[in-house]
PDB file of C-alpha atoms in Angstrom:
ATOM      1  CA  MET A   1      -4.495  68.829 -37.146  1.00 42.00           C
ATOM      2  CA  LEU A   2      -7.324  66.607 -38.401  1.00 43.00           C
ATOM      3  CA  LEU A   3      -4.813  64.268 -40.071  1.00 45.00           C
ATOM      4  CA  GLN A   4      -2.916  63.761 -36.835  1.00 48.00           C
ATOM      5  CA  THR A   5      -6.148  62.894 -35.005  1.00 47.00           C
ATOM      6  CA  THR A   6      -7.100  60.327 -37.684  1.00 46.00           C
ATOM      7  CA  GLU A   7      -3.664  58.687 -37.534  1.00 48.00           C
ATOM      8  CA  THR A   8      -3.928  58.510 -33.749  1.00 47.00           C
ATOM      9  CA  ILE A   9      -7.346  56.833 -33.928  1.00 46.00           C
ATOM     10  CA  THR A  10      -6.318  54.315 -36.583  1.00 51.00           C
ATOM     11  CA  SER A  11      -2.945  53.522 -35.043  1.00 65.00           C
ATOM     12  CA  PRO A  12      -4.235  50.765 -32.672  1.00 67.00           C
ATOM     13  CA  TRP A  13      -6.075  49.176 -35.596  1.00 66.00           C
ATOM     14  CA  GLN A  14      -2.912  49.250 -37.691  1.00 65.00           C
ATOM     15  CA  LYS A  15      -1.011  47.573 -34.910  1.00 64.00           C
ATOM     16  CA  PHE A  16      -3.673  44.883 -34.633  1.00 61.00           C
ATOM     17  CA  GLU A  17      -3.522  44.379 -38.387  1.00 63.00           C
ATOM     18  CA  LEU A  18       0.221  43.971 -38.269  1.00 66.00           C
ATOM     19  CA  TRP A  19      -0.062  41.453 -35.442  1.00 65.00           C
ATOM     20  CA  PHE A  20      -2.776  39.532 -37.266  1.00 63.00           C
ATOM     21  CA  ASN A  21      -0.761  39.373 -40.490  1.00 65.00           C
ATOM     22  CA  ALA A  22       2.250  38.155 -38.509  1.00 62.00           C
ATOM     23  CA  PHE A  23       0.051  35.546 -36.846  1.00 60.00           C
ATOM     24  CA  LYS A  24      -1.196  34.333 -40.266  1.00 60.00           C
ATOM     25  CA  MET A  25       2.363  34.002 -41.459  1.00 67.00           C
ATOM     26  CA  GLN A  26       3.318  32.087 -38.331  1.00 66.00           C
ATOM     27  CA  LEU A  27       0.131  29.980 -38.204  1.00 68.00           C
ATOM     28  CA  PRO A  28       1.635  26.941 -39.963  1.00 74.00           C
ATOM     29  CA  ASN A  29       4.614  27.003 -37.577  1.00 73.00           C
ATOM     30  CA  ILE A  30       2.315  27.470 -34.568  1.00 76.00           C
ATOM     31  CA  LEU A  31       0.169  24.500 -35.608  1.00 78.00           C
ATOM     32  CA  LEU A  32       3.300  22.446 -36.259  1.00 79.00           C
ATOM     33  CA  ALA A  33       4.695  23.368 -32.817  1.00 78.00           C
ATOM     34  CA  ILE A  34       1.402  22.445 -31.126  1.00 82.00           C
ATOM     35  CA  ILE A  35       1.261  19.110 -32.928  1.00 83.00           C
ATOM     36  CA  PHE A  36       4.906  18.503 -32.050  1.00 79.00           C
ATOM     37  CA  MET A  37       4.298  19.209 -28.350  1.00 81.00           C
ATOM     38  CA  VAL A  38       1.254  16.927 -28.316  1.00 83.00           C
ATOM     39  CA  LEU A  39       3.426  14.189 -29.801  1.00 83.00           C
ATOM     40  CA  ILE A  40       6.146  14.963 -27.257  1.00 80.00           C
ATOM     41  CA  PHE A  41       3.721  14.526 -24.351  1.00 82.00           C
ATOM     42  CA  ILE A  42       2.431  11.275 -25.862  1.00 84.00           C
ATOM     43  CA  LEU A  43       5.982  10.042 -26.346  1.00 81.00           C
ATOM     44  CA  ALA A  44       6.900  11.172 -22.818  1.00 79.00           C
ATOM     45  CA  GLY A  45       4.100   9.030 -21.433  1.00 80.00           C
ATOM     46  CA  PHE A  46       5.294   6.113 -23.573  1.00 82.00           C
ATOM     47  CA  VAL A  47       8.885   6.628 -22.412  1.00 77.00           C
ATOM     48  CA  ARG A  48       7.667   6.792 -18.808  1.00 78.00           C
ATOM     49  CA  ARG A  49       5.871   3.444 -19.129  1.00 80.00           C
ATOM     50  CA  ILE A  50       8.836   1.785 -20.873  1.00 80.00           C
ATOM     51  CA  THR A  51      11.282   3.158 -18.315  1.00 73.00           C
ATOM     52  CA  THR A  52       9.073   1.919 -15.479  1.00 74.00           C
ATOM     53  CA  LYS A  53       9.025  -1.598 -16.907  1.00 74.00           C
ATOM     54  CA  ILE A  54      12.793  -1.630 -17.505  1.00 72.00           C
ATOM     55  CA  TYR A  55      13.640  -0.408 -14.011  1.00 66.00           C
ATOM     56  CA  LYS A  56      11.156  -2.782 -12.400  1.00 65.00           C
ATOM     57  CA  ARG A  57      12.989  -5.669 -14.038  1.00 66.00           C
ATOM     58  CA  LYS A  58      16.410  -4.338 -13.114  1.00 62.00           C
ATOM     59  CA  SER A  59      15.519  -3.386  -9.551  1.00 58.00           C
ATOM     60  CA  ASP A  60      14.010  -6.659  -8.326  1.00 56.00           C
ATOM     61  CA  ASN A  61      10.477  -5.338  -8.891  1.00 50.00           C
ATOM     62  CA  ASN A  62      11.085  -2.295  -6.679  1.00 57.00           C
ATOM     63  CA  PRO A  63       8.365   0.196  -7.777  1.00 63.00           C
ATOM     64  CA  ALA A  64      10.075   3.118  -6.032  1.00 60.00           C
ATOM     65  CA  ILE A  65      13.143   3.072  -8.270  1.00 63.00           C
ATOM     66  CA  ALA A  66      10.973   2.667 -11.365  1.00 67.00           C
ATOM     67  CA  THR A  67       8.716   5.591 -10.406  1.00 69.00           C
ATOM     68  CA  VAL A  68      11.533   8.011  -9.558  1.00 68.00           C
ATOM     69  CA  MET A  69      13.668   7.263 -12.636  1.00 70.00           C
ATOM     70  CA  ALA A  70      10.691   7.223 -14.994  1.00 74.00           C
ATOM     71  CA  SER A  71       9.594  10.666 -13.706  1.00 74.00           C
ATOM     72  CA  PHE A  72      13.117  12.053 -14.064  1.00 73.00           C
ATOM     73  CA  ILE A  73      13.598  10.823 -17.655  1.00 77.00           C
ATOM     74  CA  SER A  74      10.130  11.899 -18.839  1.00 77.00           C
ATOM     75  CA  VAL A  75      10.669  15.421 -17.452  1.00 77.00           C
ATOM     76  CA  LEU A  76      13.970  15.692 -19.361  1.00 78.00           C
ATOM     77  CA  PHE A  77      12.164  14.486 -22.474  1.00 76.00           C
ATOM     78  CA  VAL A  78       9.495  17.191 -22.187  1.00 79.00           C
ATOM     79  CA  ILE A  79      12.090  19.933 -21.572  1.00 77.00           C
ATOM     80  CA  PHE A  80      13.942  18.875 -24.722  1.00 78.00           C
ATOM     81  CA  GLY A  81      10.666  18.992 -26.654  1.00 78.00           C
ATOM     82  CA  ILE A  82       9.948  22.547 -25.478  1.00 78.00           C
ATOM     83  CA  PHE A  83      13.259  23.765 -26.863  1.00 75.00           C
ATOM     84  CA  ILE A  84      12.532  22.104 -30.222  1.00 77.00           C
ATOM     85  CA  ALA A  85       9.060  23.661 -30.335  1.00 75.00           C
ATOM     86  CA  LEU A  86      10.546  27.127 -29.765  1.00 73.00           C
ATOM     87  CA  SER A  87      12.949  26.517 -32.647  1.00 74.00           C
ATOM     88  CA  ILE A  88      10.029  25.550 -34.911  1.00 71.00           C
ATOM     89  CA  LEU A  89       8.400  28.901 -34.112  1.00 71.00           C
ATOM     90  CA  GLY A  90      11.562  30.638 -35.251  1.00 70.00           C
ATOM     91  CA  LEU A  91      12.415  31.745 -31.754  1.00 65.00           C
ATOM     92  CA  ASN A  92      16.033  30.716 -32.114  1.00 59.00           C
ATOM     93  CA  HIS A  93      17.135  33.825 -30.297  1.00 59.00           C
ATOM     94  CA  THR A  94      14.874  32.881 -27.402  1.00 58.00           C
ATOM     95  CA  VAL A  95      16.345  29.384 -27.332  1.00 54.00           C
ATOM     96  CA  SER A  96      19.873  30.795 -27.352  1.00 57.00           C
ATOM     97  CA  SER A  97      18.943  33.185 -24.564  1.00 58.00           C
ATOM     98  CA  LEU A  98      17.493  30.318 -22.540  1.00 56.00           C
ATOM     99  CA  PHE A  99      20.667  28.312 -22.946  1.00 55.00           C
ATOM    100  CA  ALA A 100      22.805  31.347 -22.155  1.00 53.00           C
ATOM    101  CA  GLY A 101      20.771  32.110 -19.067  1.00 53.00           C
ATOM    102  CA  ALA A 102      20.628  28.486 -17.946  1.00 56.00           C
ATOM    103  CA  GLY A 103      23.624  28.932 -15.720  1.00 54.00           C
ATOM    104  CA  ILE A 104      22.232  31.990 -13.959  1.00 53.00           C
ATOM    105  CA  LEU A 105      18.757  30.458 -13.788  1.00 52.00           C
ATOM    106  CA  GLY A 106      20.232  27.270 -12.431  1.00 55.00           C
ATOM    107  CA  LEU A 107      22.036  29.200  -9.719  1.00 49.00           C
ATOM    108  CA  ILE A 108      18.884  31.106  -8.767  1.00 51.00           C
ATOM    109  CA  LEU A 109      16.747  27.969  -8.755  1.00 49.00           C
ATOM    110  CA  GLY A 110      19.420  26.118  -6.857  1.00 50.00           C
ATOM    111  CA  LEU A 111      19.283  28.686  -4.079  1.00 47.00           C
ATOM    112  CA  ALA A 112      15.499  29.078  -4.101  1.00 45.00           C
ATOM    113  CA  LEU A 113      14.746  25.378  -4.375  1.00 47.00           C
ATOM    114  CA  GLN A 114      17.665  24.050  -2.390  1.00 54.00           C
ATOM    115  CA  ASP A 115      15.585  21.851  -0.123  1.00 58.00           C
ATOM    116  CA  THR A 116      13.449  20.496  -2.967  1.00 59.00           C
ATOM    117  CA  LEU A 117      16.423  19.714  -5.181  1.00 60.00           C
ATOM    118  CA  SER A 118      18.396  18.113  -2.385  1.00 66.00           C
ATOM    119  CA  SER A 119      15.386  15.939  -1.534  1.00 64.00           C
ATOM    120  CA  ALA A 120      15.055  14.966  -5.203  1.00 63.00           C
ATOM    121  CA  VAL A 121      18.715  13.976  -5.440  1.00 67.00           C
ATOM    122  CA  ALA A 122      18.382  12.100  -2.152  1.00 68.00           C
ATOM    123  CA  GLY A 123      15.364  10.260  -3.540  1.00 66.00           C
ATOM    124  CA  ILE A 124      17.344   9.078  -6.565  1.00 66.00           C
ATOM    125  CA  ILE A 125      20.274   7.990  -4.359  1.00 70.00           C
ATOM    126  CA  MET A 126      18.043   6.097  -1.952  1.00 68.00           C
ATOM    127  CA  THR A 127      16.116   4.241  -4.633  1.00 65.00           C
ATOM    128  CA  THR A 128      19.311   3.117  -6.355  1.00 64.00           C
ATOM    129  CA  ARG A 129      20.726   1.882  -3.040  1.00 67.00           C
ATOM    130  CA  LYS A 130      17.746  -0.444  -2.561  1.00 70.00           C
ATOM    131  CA  SER A 131      17.945   0.065   1.216  1.00 75.00           C
ATOM    132  CA  TYR A 132      14.159  -0.021   1.471  1.00 81.00           C
ATOM    133  CA  LYS A 133      11.062  -0.168  -0.692  1.00 84.00           C
ATOM    134  CA  VAL A 134       7.307   0.377  -0.590  1.00 85.00           C
ATOM    135  CA  GLY A 135       5.743  -2.024   1.892  1.00 88.00           C
ATOM    136  CA  ASP A 136       8.715  -2.140   4.265  1.00 90.00           C
ATOM    137  CA  PHE A 137       8.183  -1.491   7.968  1.00 91.00           C
ATOM    138  CA  VAL A 138      10.687   1.176   9.024  1.00 92.00           C
ATOM    139  CA  GLU A 139      11.581   3.739  11.680  1.00 92.00           C
ATOM    140  CA  SER A 140      12.945   7.058  10.421  1.00 91.00           C
ATOM    141  CA  ASN A 141      13.179  10.486  12.044  1.00 92.00           C
ATOM    142  CA  THR A 142      11.191   9.211  15.091  1.00 90.00           C
ATOM    143  CA  PHE A 143       8.345   7.981  12.819  1.00 94.00           C
ATOM    144  CA  LEU A 144       7.448   4.270  12.864  1.00 92.00           C
ATOM    145  CA  GLY A 145       5.303   2.675  10.187  1.00 92.00           C
ATOM    146  CA  THR A 146       4.948   1.167   6.713  1.00 92.00           C
ATOM    147  CA  ILE A 147       6.264   2.889   3.589  1.00 92.00           C
ATOM    148  CA  VAL A 148       3.356   3.531   1.217  1.00 92.00           C
ATOM    149  CA  GLU A 149       5.012   5.815  -1.345  1.00 87.00           C
ATOM    150  CA  ILE A 150       8.442   6.978  -2.472  1.00 82.00           C
ATOM    151  CA  ASN A 151       8.723   9.838  -4.958  1.00 78.00           C
ATOM    152  CA  LEU A 152      11.384  12.365  -5.953  1.00 73.00           C
ATOM    153  CA  ARG A 153      10.722  14.614  -2.958  1.00 80.00           C
ATOM    154  CA  ASN A 154       9.185  12.642  -0.077  1.00 86.00           C
ATOM    155  CA  THR A 155       8.920   9.223   1.480  1.00 89.00           C
ATOM    156  CA  THR A 156       5.413   8.634   2.850  1.00 93.00           C
ATOM    157  CA  VAL A 157       5.220   6.493   5.979  1.00 95.00           C
ATOM    158  CA  ARG A 158       1.867   5.236   7.287  1.00 95.00           C
ATOM    159  CA  GLN A 159       2.286   5.205  11.056  1.00 93.00           C
ATOM    160  CA  THR A 160       0.883   2.512  13.296  1.00 87.00           C
ATOM    161  CA  ASN A 161      -1.956   4.882  14.252  1.00 91.00           C
ATOM    162  CA  GLY A 162      -3.016   5.108  10.584  1.00 91.00           C
ATOM    163  CA  VAL A 163      -1.725   8.649  10.025  1.00 94.00           C
ATOM    164  CA  ASP A 164       0.447   9.235   6.949  1.00 95.00           C
ATOM    165  CA  VAL A 165       3.545  11.406   7.355  1.00 95.00           C
ATOM    166  CA  LYS A 166       5.647  12.726   4.459  1.00 93.00           C
ATOM    167  CA  ILE A 167       9.346  12.774   5.316  1.00 92.00           C
ATOM    168  CA  PRO A 168      11.640  14.780   2.972  1.00 88.00           C
ATOM    169  CA  ASN A 169      14.082  12.388   1.311  1.00 85.00           C
ATOM    170  CA  LYS A 170      17.082  14.453   2.394  1.00 84.00           C
ATOM    171  CA  LEU A 171      16.126  13.810   6.065  1.00 88.00           C
ATOM    172  CA  VAL A 172      15.650  10.102   5.408  1.00 86.00           C
ATOM    173  CA  LEU A 173      19.088   9.936   3.787  1.00 83.00           C
ATOM    174  CA  ALA A 174      20.857  12.075   6.416  1.00 83.00           C
ATOM    175  CA  ASN A 175      19.467  10.324   9.505  1.00 89.00           C
ATOM    176  CA  PRO A 176      19.565   6.713  10.708  1.00 88.00           C
ATOM    177  CA  LEU A 177      16.851   4.467   9.324  1.00 88.00           C
ATOM    178  CA  ILE A 178      15.803   1.128  10.815  1.00 90.00           C
ATOM    179  CA  ASN A 179      14.275  -1.292   8.329  1.00 90.00           C
ATOM    180  CA  TYR A 180      12.587  -4.047  10.339  1.00 88.00           C
ATOM    181  CA  SER A 181      11.538  -5.824   7.136  1.00 86.00           C
ATOM    182  CA  LEU A 182      15.106  -6.760   6.240  1.00 84.00           C
ATOM    183  CA  THR A 183      15.563  -9.171   9.165  1.00 81.00           C
ATOM    184  CA  LYS A 184      11.927 -10.312   9.355  1.00 83.00           C
ATOM    185  CA  GLU A 185      12.190 -10.522  13.151  1.00 88.00           C
ATOM    186  CA  ARG A 186      12.257  -8.296  16.237  1.00 91.00           C
ATOM    187  CA  ARG A 187      13.362  -8.565  19.838  1.00 94.00           C
ATOM    188  CA  VAL A 188      10.868  -8.155  22.673  1.00 96.00           C
ATOM    189  CA  ASP A 189      12.111  -6.665  25.966  1.00 97.00           C
ATOM    190  CA  ILE A 190      10.099  -6.960  29.197  1.00 97.00           C
ATOM    191  CA  THR A 191      11.171  -5.492  32.536  1.00 96.00           C
ATOM    192  CA  VAL A 192       9.707  -6.754  35.825  1.00 96.00           C
ATOM    193  CA  GLY A 193      10.577  -6.380  39.511  1.00 95.00           C
ATOM    194  CA  VAL A 194      10.804  -9.283  41.988  1.00 96.00           C
ATOM    195  CA  SER A 195      11.097  -9.384  45.780  1.00 94.00           C
ATOM    196  CA  TYR A 196      14.555  -9.524  47.374  1.00 94.00           C
ATOM    197  CA  ASN A 197      13.450 -12.697  49.149  1.00 92.00           C
ATOM    198  CA  THR A 198      13.115 -14.563  45.835  1.00 93.00           C
ATOM    199  CA  ASP A 199      15.711 -17.059  44.594  1.00 94.00           C
ATOM    200  CA  PRO A 200      17.237 -15.535  41.388  1.00 95.00           C
ATOM    201  CA  GLU A 201      17.730 -18.922  39.765  1.00 95.00           C
ATOM    202  CA  LEU A 202      14.096 -19.808  40.337  1.00 96.00           C
ATOM    203  CA  VAL A 203      13.079 -16.504  38.761  1.00 96.00           C
ATOM    204  CA  LYS A 204      15.196 -17.242  35.660  1.00 96.00           C
ATOM    205  CA  SER A 205      13.764 -20.733  35.313  1.00 96.00           C
ATOM    206  CA  ILE A 206      10.115 -19.730  35.810  1.00 96.00           C
ATOM    207  CA  THR A 207      10.421 -16.677  33.516  1.00 97.00           C
ATOM    208  CA  THR A 208      12.075 -18.619  30.696  1.00 96.00           C
ATOM    209  CA  LYS A 209       9.405 -21.311  30.821  1.00 96.00           C
ATOM    210  CA  ALA A 210       6.611 -18.730  30.986  1.00 96.00           C
ATOM    211  CA  VAL A 211       7.446 -16.972  27.701  1.00 97.00           C
ATOM    212  CA  THR A 212       8.243 -20.141  25.741  1.00 95.00           C
ATOM    213  CA  ASN A 213       4.748 -20.373  24.256  1.00 91.00           C
ATOM    214  CA  VAL A 214       4.344 -16.710  23.315  1.00 94.00           C
ATOM    215  CA  THR A 215       2.888 -16.226  19.797  1.00 91.00           C
ATOM    216  CA  PHE A 216       5.466 -15.740  17.010  1.00 92.00           C
ATOM    217  CA  ILE A 217       8.409 -16.585  19.328  1.00 94.00           C
ATOM    218  CA  ASN A 218      11.549 -17.751  17.571  1.00 94.00           C
ATOM    219  CA  ALA A 219      12.402 -20.971  19.394  1.00 91.00           C
ATOM    220  CA  ALA A 220      15.771 -21.139  17.618  1.00 92.00           C
ATOM    221  CA  LYS A 221      17.026 -18.156  19.611  1.00 93.00           C
ATOM    222  CA  GLU A 222      17.767 -18.261  23.307  1.00 95.00           C
ATOM    223  CA  ILE A 223      15.462 -16.578  25.810  1.00 96.00           C
ATOM    224  CA  GLU A 224      17.589 -14.265  27.942  1.00 96.00           C
ATOM    225  CA  VAL A 225      16.898 -13.274  31.556  1.00 97.00           C
ATOM    226  CA  PHE A 226      19.119 -10.681  33.278  1.00 97.00           C
ATOM    227  CA  PHE A 227      19.067  -9.080  36.715  1.00 96.00           C
ATOM    228  CA  THR A 228      19.867  -5.466  35.905  1.00 95.00           C
ATOM    229  CA  GLU A 229      19.352  -3.339  39.011  1.00 93.00           C
ATOM    230  CA  PHE A 230      18.804  -3.214  42.757  1.00 94.00           C
ATOM    231  CA  GLY A 231      15.677  -1.113  43.006  1.00 88.00           C
ATOM    232  CA  ASN A 232      14.198   0.573  46.069  1.00 86.00           C
ATOM    233  CA  ASN A 233      11.921  -2.362  46.848  1.00 88.00           C
ATOM    234  CA  SER A 234      12.746  -5.002  44.216  1.00 92.00           C
ATOM    235  CA  MET A 235      15.358  -6.526  41.937  1.00 95.00           C
ATOM    236  CA  LYS A 236      14.852  -5.506  38.312  1.00 96.00           C
ATOM    237  CA  VAL A 237      14.696  -8.337  35.818  1.00 97.00           C
ATOM    238  CA  LEU A 238      15.065  -7.888  32.043  1.00 97.00           C
ATOM    239  CA  VAL A 239      13.543 -10.605  29.820  1.00 97.00           C
ATOM    240  CA  ARG A 240      14.502 -10.790  26.140  1.00 97.00           C
ATOM    241  CA  PHE A 241      13.184 -13.032  23.386  1.00 97.00           C
ATOM    242  CA  TRP A 242      12.836 -12.853  19.605  1.00 96.00           C
ATOM    243  CA  ILE A 243       9.722 -13.166  17.441  1.00 95.00           C
ATOM    244  CA  LYS A 244       9.439 -14.110  13.780  1.00 91.00           C
ATOM    245  CA  LYS A 245       7.451 -10.991  12.957  1.00 86.00           C
ATOM    246  CA  TYR A 246       8.492  -7.376  12.538  1.00 80.00           C
ATOM    247  CA  LYS A 247       5.340  -5.249  12.501  1.00 83.00           C
ATOM    248  CA  GLN A 248       4.429  -3.163  15.517  1.00 84.00           C
ATOM    249  CA  THR A 249       1.105  -4.918  16.149  1.00 88.00           C
ATOM    250  CA  ASP A 250       2.829  -8.310  16.254  1.00 91.00           C
ATOM    251  CA  HIS A 251       5.506  -6.916  18.575  1.00 91.00           C
ATOM    252  CA  LEU A 252       2.890  -5.489  20.951  1.00 93.00           C
ATOM    253  CA  GLN A 253       0.904  -8.731  20.928  1.00 94.00           C
ATOM    254  CA  ALA A 254       3.989 -10.785  21.830  1.00 95.00           C
ATOM    255  CA  GLN A 255       4.967  -8.281  24.525  1.00 96.00           C
ATOM    256  CA  SER A 256       1.464  -8.353  26.014  1.00 96.00           C
ATOM    257  CA  GLU A 257       1.350 -12.164  26.010  1.00 96.00           C
ATOM    258  CA  GLY A 258       4.787 -12.253  27.635  1.00 97.00           C
ATOM    259  CA  ILE A 259       3.772  -9.897  30.459  1.00 97.00           C
ATOM    260  CA  ILE A 260       0.603 -11.871  31.180  1.00 97.00           C
ATOM    261  CA  ALA A 261       2.467 -15.188  31.090  1.00 97.00           C
ATOM    262  CA  ILE A 262       5.153 -13.947  33.488  1.00 97.00           C
ATOM    263  CA  LYS A 263       2.617 -12.517  35.919  1.00 96.00           C
ATOM    264  CA  ASN A 264       0.570 -15.751  35.990  1.00 96.00           C
ATOM    265  CA  ALA A 265       3.717 -17.895  36.384  1.00 96.00           C
ATOM    266  CA  PHE A 266       4.989 -15.756  39.263  1.00 96.00           C
ATOM    267  CA  LYS A 267       1.608 -15.980  40.984  1.00 95.00           C
ATOM    268  CA  GLU A 268       1.483 -19.758  40.640  1.00 95.00           C
ATOM    269  CA  ASN A 269       5.007 -20.150  42.061  1.00 95.00           C
ATOM    270  CA  GLY A 270       4.682 -17.615  44.882  1.00 93.00           C
ATOM    271  CA  ILE A 271       7.074 -15.066  43.379  1.00 94.00           C
ATOM    272  CA  GLU A 272       6.124 -11.619  44.565  1.00 93.00           C
ATOM    273  CA  ILE A 273       6.085  -8.568  42.283  1.00 92.00           C
ATOM    274  CA  PRO A 274       6.402  -5.747  44.849  1.00 91.00           C
ATOM    275  CA  SER A 275       4.256  -2.682  44.495  1.00 82.00           C
ATOM    276  CA  PRO A 276       5.952   0.729  44.597  1.00 73.00           C
ATOM    277  CA  VAL A 277       6.450   2.064  48.114  1.00 65.00           C
ATOM    278  CA  TYR A 278       6.150   5.764  48.782  1.00 63.00           C
ATOM    279  CA  VAL A 279       7.301   7.396  52.009  1.00 62.00           C
ATOM    280  CA  VAL A 280       5.360  10.482  53.016  1.00 66.00           C
ATOM    281  CA  GLU A 281       6.638  12.665  55.851  1.00 67.00           C
ATOM    282  CA  MET A 282       4.126  14.832  57.687  1.00 68.00           C
ATOM    283  CA  LYS A 283       5.687  17.812  59.418  1.00 68.00           C
ATOM    284  CA  LYS A 284       3.871  19.070  62.494  1.00 65.00           C
ATOM    285  CA  GLU A 285       3.501  22.820  62.729  1.00 63.00           C
ATOM    286  CA  HIS A 286       4.345  24.328  66.154  1.00 58.00           C
ATOM    287  CA  ASN A 287       2.121  27.040  67.491  1.00 58.00           C
ATOM    288  CA  ASN A 288       4.295  29.651  69.192  1.00 54.00           C
ATOM    289  CA  LEU A 289       1.367  31.560  70.611  1.00 50.00           C
TER     290      LEU A 289
END
């Protein structure tokens, strides 16, 4: 009875001793695996920098492509290093199990991280297409602004109000995207109403002359003036002209200058811009008493 009690008390110590002896035997391999992983991370950083330089040269100095591809390759490099480190520790069975379970794990991760993976794939596709880059002024998924970052998962757009919004790459790829930076110009549309008593040809002449000196206007393109609608109290006039800028602030400045110039020109030439007319009917209540 006493012997059984002693064995029970010393059993945890014996287990610890066995573990410690096993650790001493594995210590050289553990140190080697640690050194190997440190070297792998150093090499991964080196590979990342080299890949970034290579892709910057091959992608017309597009930092987005370089960043995405460098991240992708360095991650693969680290994963490969982890498998080698496990082999150094003698965990060959673990490595085999990891490879054997890769298919099942991949399926599980694919379902659990479907959105993340699809955005990552979309990010790679978009960067290789070169449809846009950091610094471009774009409109995507109702957001308008300048691209400040592109990574594997999101495209960050700094809106005209200064607020950054992260758009998943899969949404950017799936939906229409307008890149104003590609054409380096934008069209300005201004709508104004004129009195029915006004000569349409006079309106076209005065309007065209009024917007000629708007800032950033592209003089090589024709200024267009259209009568688009018979309104309740005025004829609707649409004025179109192009500017050699594409950012929203430049567009708003040109639009503002155009509106002011048209108003002043109409006033000088006696062209009336009718105010809205509202008809209010007052019903009289009859007292039956």
